[in-house]
């Protein structure tokens, strides 16, 4: 051969060498655990399409939150499942609503040991299941929805959320919420924009987890799966409106978007490994078709490699425990 043979395999010879030369490593503090709290439950209720995930009572929510924090998880993202829904999603900004009740309990229990986050959206609270309120023609009314988001943001901040996850994909939602928080003396509250959120089949199991009432789809506000450049556009708008962190969602099917976004912005970029991503691995593993633990870790590593500095994942507590055990 007329050239020196390169031997990259030299660096793969031992576990110690591999560790010392690894470009990407998982870290419990970069994981966020999504949790569901349901009104009127007597005991935790399993979510059929997400084995290992439950809808919590308020006490079991607090217990799960404390366990996850003890395992080293960096954040907790709370979703509420109300007993009663209406057209305007009244439960979302009701201080006694199930999500705000759960936030208060968790914030008090974990303090600053992890970041307590709230999903800021209306879909769990509306009887039609959309992320916003509807106009007379039955379309999602962008600007009327912003009014509901403002009020919900104040209620969630008052309940103890230190970060709000704006997942509704309304135009102008970040700016609207930032403005009202600042005006009410809550400029401390961090805004996470679900900036590039695609209309995805991978949210299917989540709709079970929140007993979703939706019959149609969300294609008039969530993004078309084929649109890569538009992901950058949505992110640019959210950053301009004051987003502190931007997110790409789902994760694994959108690693190209994640990589683009991480290269384009100077705010932190997170990813959401969604319910369907979780369910796929769990289902394959339950059939003995895949090595569960390796698949879980590899998927999370890939998301981080593509550019996420933190990831929301239903495996957060388990993976944190695994990583600490080494
Ligand atoms: C909207 C919201 C959804 C998810 C997170 N926030 C549902 C949707 O957009 O249909 C999905 C998360 C998942 O699938 O794990 N509040």
Coordinates of C-alpha atoms in Angstrom, one line a residue, residues 44-315:
X44 CA -52.1 4.8 39.9
X45 CA -53.6 3.6 36.5
X46 CA -51.3 1.8 34.0
X47 CA -51.2 3.3 30.4
X48 CA -51.9 0.2 28.2
X49 CA -49.9 1.4 25.2
X50 CA -46.9 2.5 27.4
X51 CA -45.9 -0.4 29.6
X52 CA -44.3 0.9 32.8
X53 CA -45.9 4.3 32.6
X54 CA -48.9 5.2 34.8
X55 CA -51.4 8.0 35.4
X56 CA -50.7 9.1 38.9
X57 CA -52.7 10.2 41.9
X58 CA -51.3 13.3 43.5
X59 CA -49.5 11.3 46.3
X60 CA -48.1 8.8 43.8
X61 CA -47.0 11.7 41.6
X62 CA -45.0 13.1 44.4
X63 CA -43.5 9.8 45.2
X64 CA -42.4 9.2 41.6
X65 CA -41.0 12.7 41.4
X66 CA -38.9 12.2 44.5
X67 CA -37.6 8.8 43.2
X68 CA -36.6 10.3 39.9
X69 CA -34.9 13.2 41.6
X70 CA -33.0 10.8 43.9
X71 CA -31.9 8.9 40.8
X72 CA -30.4 12.2 39.5
X73 CA -32.9 13.2 36.9
X74 CA -32.6 16.9 36.0
X75 CA -36.2 17.8 35.4
X76 CA -39.8 16.7 35.7
X77 CA -42.4 17.6 33.1
X78 CA -46.0 17.4 34.4
X79 CA -49.2 16.7 32.4
X80 CA -52.6 16.9 33.9
X81 CA -55.7 14.7 33.1
X82 CA -58.8 16.5 34.4
X83 CA -62.0 14.7 35.4
X84 CA -64.2 17.3 33.5
X85 CA -63.4 19.0 30.2
X86 CA -65.0 22.0 28.4
X87 CA -64.7 24.0 25.2
X88 CA -62.3 26.5 26.6
X89 CA -60.2 24.1 28.7
X90 CA -61.1 25.8 32.0
X91 CA -59.1 23.3 34.1
X92 CA -55.8 24.6 32.7
X93 CA -55.8 27.9 34.5
X94 CA -57.9 26.9 37.5
X95 CA -55.6 27.1 40.5
X96 CA -57.4 24.0 41.8
X97 CA -57.1 22.2 38.5
X98 CA -55.4 18.8 38.5
X99 CA -52.2 20.0 36.9
X100 CA -51.8 23.1 39.1
X101 CA -52.5 20.9 42.2
X102 CA -49.9 18.4 41.0
X103 CA -47.4 21.2 40.3
X104 CA -47.8 22.7 43.8
X105 CA -47.3 19.3 45.5
X106 CA -44.2 18.4 43.4
X107 CA -42.6 21.8 43.6
X108 CA -42.9 21.7 47.4
X109 CA -41.5 18.1 47.5
X110 CA -38.5 18.6 45.3
X111 CA -37.6 22.3 45.7
X112 CA -34.6 23.2 43.6
X113 CA -33.3 19.6 43.4
X114 CA -34.7 19.3 39.9
X115 CA -36.5 21.7 37.5
X116 CA -40.3 21.4 37.9
X117 CA -41.9 22.0 34.5
X118 CA -45.5 22.3 33.3
X119 CA -46.9 21.4 29.9
X120 CA -48.6 24.6 28.7
X121 CA -51.3 23.5 26.3
X122 CA -55.1 23.1 26.3
X123 CA -55.5 19.7 24.7
X124 CA -55.8 17.8 27.9
X125 CA -58.4 20.2 29.2
X126 CA -60.7 20.8 26.2
X127 CA -63.7 18.6 25.4
X128 CA -62.8 18.6 21.7
X129 CA -59.2 17.7 22.4
X130 CA -57.5 20.5 20.4
X131 CA -54.6 22.5 21.7
X132 CA -56.6 25.7 21.5
X133 CA -60.1 27.1 21.6
X134 CA -62.3 26.9 18.4
X135 CA -63.9 29.7 16.5
X136 CA -67.5 29.6 15.2
X137 CA -66.5 27.5 12.2
X138 CA -64.8 24.9 14.4
X139 CA -61.2 26.0 13.5
X140 CA -58.5 26.4 16.1
X141 CA -58.5 30.2 16.9
X142 CA -54.9 31.2 17.2
X143 CA -55.3 34.6 19.0
X144 CA -58.1 33.6 21.3
X145 CA -56.0 30.6 22.3
X146 CA -53.1 33.0 23.2
X147 CA -55.4 34.6 25.7
X148 CA -55.9 31.2 27.4
X149 CA -52.2 30.4 27.3
X150 CA -51.4 33.7 29.1
X151 CA -53.8 33.0 31.9
X152 CA -52.6 29.3 32.1
X153 CA -49.0 30.5 32.3
X154 CA -49.7 32.7 35.2
X155 CA -51.6 29.9 37.0
X156 CA -48.8 27.4 36.4
X157 CA -46.1 29.8 37.5
X158 CA -48.1 30.6 40.7
X159 CA -48.4 26.9 41.3
X160 CA -44.6 26.5 41.3
X161 CA -43.5 25.6 37.8
X162 CA -40.2 27.2 37.1
X163 CA -40.3 26.2 33.4
X164 CA -43.2 26.2 31.1
X165 CA -43.3 24.0 28.0
X166 CA -45.2 25.6 25.3
X167 CA -46.4 22.7 23.2
X168 CA -49.5 24.0 21.5
X169 CA -47.9 25.3 18.2
X170 CA -49.9 28.6 18.1
X171 CA -48.2 31.4 16.3
X172 CA -46.9 34.1 18.7
X173 CA -47.4 31.9 21.8
X174 CA -43.9 32.4 23.2
X175 CA -44.0 36.2 22.9
X176 CA -47.5 36.3 24.3
X177 CA -46.6 34.3 27.4
X178 CA -43.2 36.0 27.9
X179 CA -44.9 39.4 27.9
X180 CA -47.6 38.5 30.5
X181 CA -45.1 36.8 32.8
X182 CA -42.8 39.8 32.6
X183 CA -45.7 42.2 33.2
X184 CA -46.7 40.2 36.3
X185 CA -43.3 40.2 37.8
X186 CA -42.4 36.6 36.8
X187 CA -39.5 37.2 34.5
X188 CA -37.8 34.4 36.4
X189 CA -39.9 31.7 34.7
X190 CA -38.1 29.9 31.9
X191 CA -39.8 29.3 28.6
X192 CA -39.2 26.1 26.6
X193 CA -40.6 26.4 23.1
X194 CA -41.7 23.2 21.4
X195 CA -40.5 25.0 18.4
X196 CA -40.3 22.3 15.8
X197 CA -43.2 20.1 16.7
X198 CA -44.3 17.8 13.9
X199 CA -47.8 16.3 13.4
X200 CA -46.7 12.8 14.3
X201 CA -48.1 9.4 14.5
X202 CA -45.7 8.8 17.3
X203 CA -47.9 10.7 19.7
X204 CA -50.4 7.9 19.6
X205 CA -49.8 6.3 23.0
X206 CA -49.7 9.7 24.7
X207 CA -53.3 10.3 23.7
X208 CA -54.1 7.2 25.8
X209 CA -52.0 8.5 28.7
X210 CA -54.1 11.7 28.8
X211 CA -57.4 10.1 27.9
X212 CA -57.4 12.4 24.8
X213 CA -60.8 13.5 23.5
X214 CA -59.4 14.4 20.0
X215 CA -61.2 12.9 17.0
X216 CA -59.5 14.8 14.1
X217 CA -55.9 15.7 13.8
X218 CA -53.5 18.6 14.6
X219 CA -52.3 19.2 11.1
X220 CA -53.5 22.8 11.0
X221 CA -51.0 23.7 13.7
X222 CA -48.4 21.0 14.0
X223 CA -45.8 20.8 11.2
X224 CA -45.7 18.6 8.2
X225 CA -43.3 15.7 8.7
X226 CA -41.6 16.3 5.3
X227 CA -40.6 19.9 6.2
X228 CA -37.0 20.2 7.3
X229 CA -36.3 23.9 6.6
X230 CA -39.5 24.9 8.3
X231 CA -38.1 23.5 11.5
X232 CA -35.5 26.3 11.4
X233 CA -38.1 28.9 10.6
X234 CA -40.2 27.9 13.7
X235 CA -37.1 27.9 15.8
X236 CA -36.0 31.3 14.6
X237 CA -39.4 32.8 15.4
X238 CA -39.5 31.4 18.9
X239 CA -36.0 32.6 19.7
X240 CA -37.0 36.0 18.5
X241 CA -40.0 36.0 20.7
X242 CA -37.9 35.1 23.7
X243 CA -37.7 31.3 24.0
X244 CA -35.0 30.4 26.5
X245 CA -34.8 26.8 25.2
X246 CA -36.1 25.3 22.0
X247 CA -37.2 21.8 21.4
X248 CA -37.5 19.4 18.5
X249 CA -40.2 16.7 18.8
X250 CA -40.4 13.8 18.1
X251 CA -36.8 12.9 18.4
X252 CA -35.5 9.8 16.6
X253 CA -37.5 10.4 13.3
X254 CA -36.3 14.0 13.3
X255 CA -32.6 13.9 14.0
X256 CA -31.8 15.8 10.9
X257 CA -34.0 18.7 12.1
X258 CA -32.3 18.5 15.6
X259 CA -28.9 18.6 14.0
X260 CA -29.9 21.7 11.9
X261 CA -31.4 23.5 14.9
X262 CA -28.4 22.8 17.1
X263 CA -26.1 24.3 14.5
X264 CA -28.3 27.3 13.9
X265 CA -29.1 28.7 17.3
X266 CA -27.3 29.8 20.4
X267 CA -29.9 28.8 23.0
X268 CA -30.0 25.3 24.4
X269 CA -31.7 22.7 22.2
X270 CA -33.7 19.8 23.7
X271 CA -35.5 16.9 22.2
X272 CA -38.6 14.9 23.2
X273 CA -38.4 11.2 22.8
X274 CA -42.1 10.7 22.5
X275 CA -44.6 8.1 23.6
X276 CA -44.5 6.2 20.3
X277 CA -40.7 6.0 20.3
X278 CA -41.0 4.5 23.8
X279 CA -43.8 2.1 22.9
X280 CA -41.9 0.8 19.8
X281 CA -38.9 -0.3 21.8
X282 CA -41.0 -1.7 24.7
X283 CA -43.1 -3.7 22.3
X284 CA -40.1 -5.1 20.4
X285 CA -38.4 -5.9 23.7
X286 CA -41.5 -7.6 25.1
X287 CA -41.4 -9.9 22.0
X288 CA -37.8 -10.7 22.6
X289 CA -36.9 -9.0 19.3
X290 CA -34.5 -6.4 20.6
X291 CA -32.1 -5.9 23.5
X292 CA -34.2 -3.4 25.5
X293 CA -31.5 -1.8 27.6
X294 CA -29.1 -1.3 24.7
X295 CA -31.8 0.0 22.5
X296 CA -32.9 2.5 25.1
X297 CA -29.4 3.8 25.7
X298 CA -28.5 3.9 22.0
X299 CA -31.6 5.9 21.1
X300 CA -30.8 8.4 23.8
X301 CA -27.2 8.6 22.8
X302 CA -28.2 9.2 19.2
X303 CA -30.5 12.1 20.2
X304 CA -27.7 13.7 22.2
X305 CA -25.2 13.1 19.4
X306 CA -27.5 14.9 17.0
X307 CA -27.4 18.0 19.1
X308 CA -29.8 17.8 22.1
X309 CA -28.3 19.0 25.4
X310 CA -31.2 17.4 27.3
X311 CA -33.9 14.9 26.4
X312 CA -37.4 14.3 27.7
X313 CA -37.9 10.6 27.9
X314 CA -40.2 8.2 29.8
X315 CA -37.1 6.1 30.6

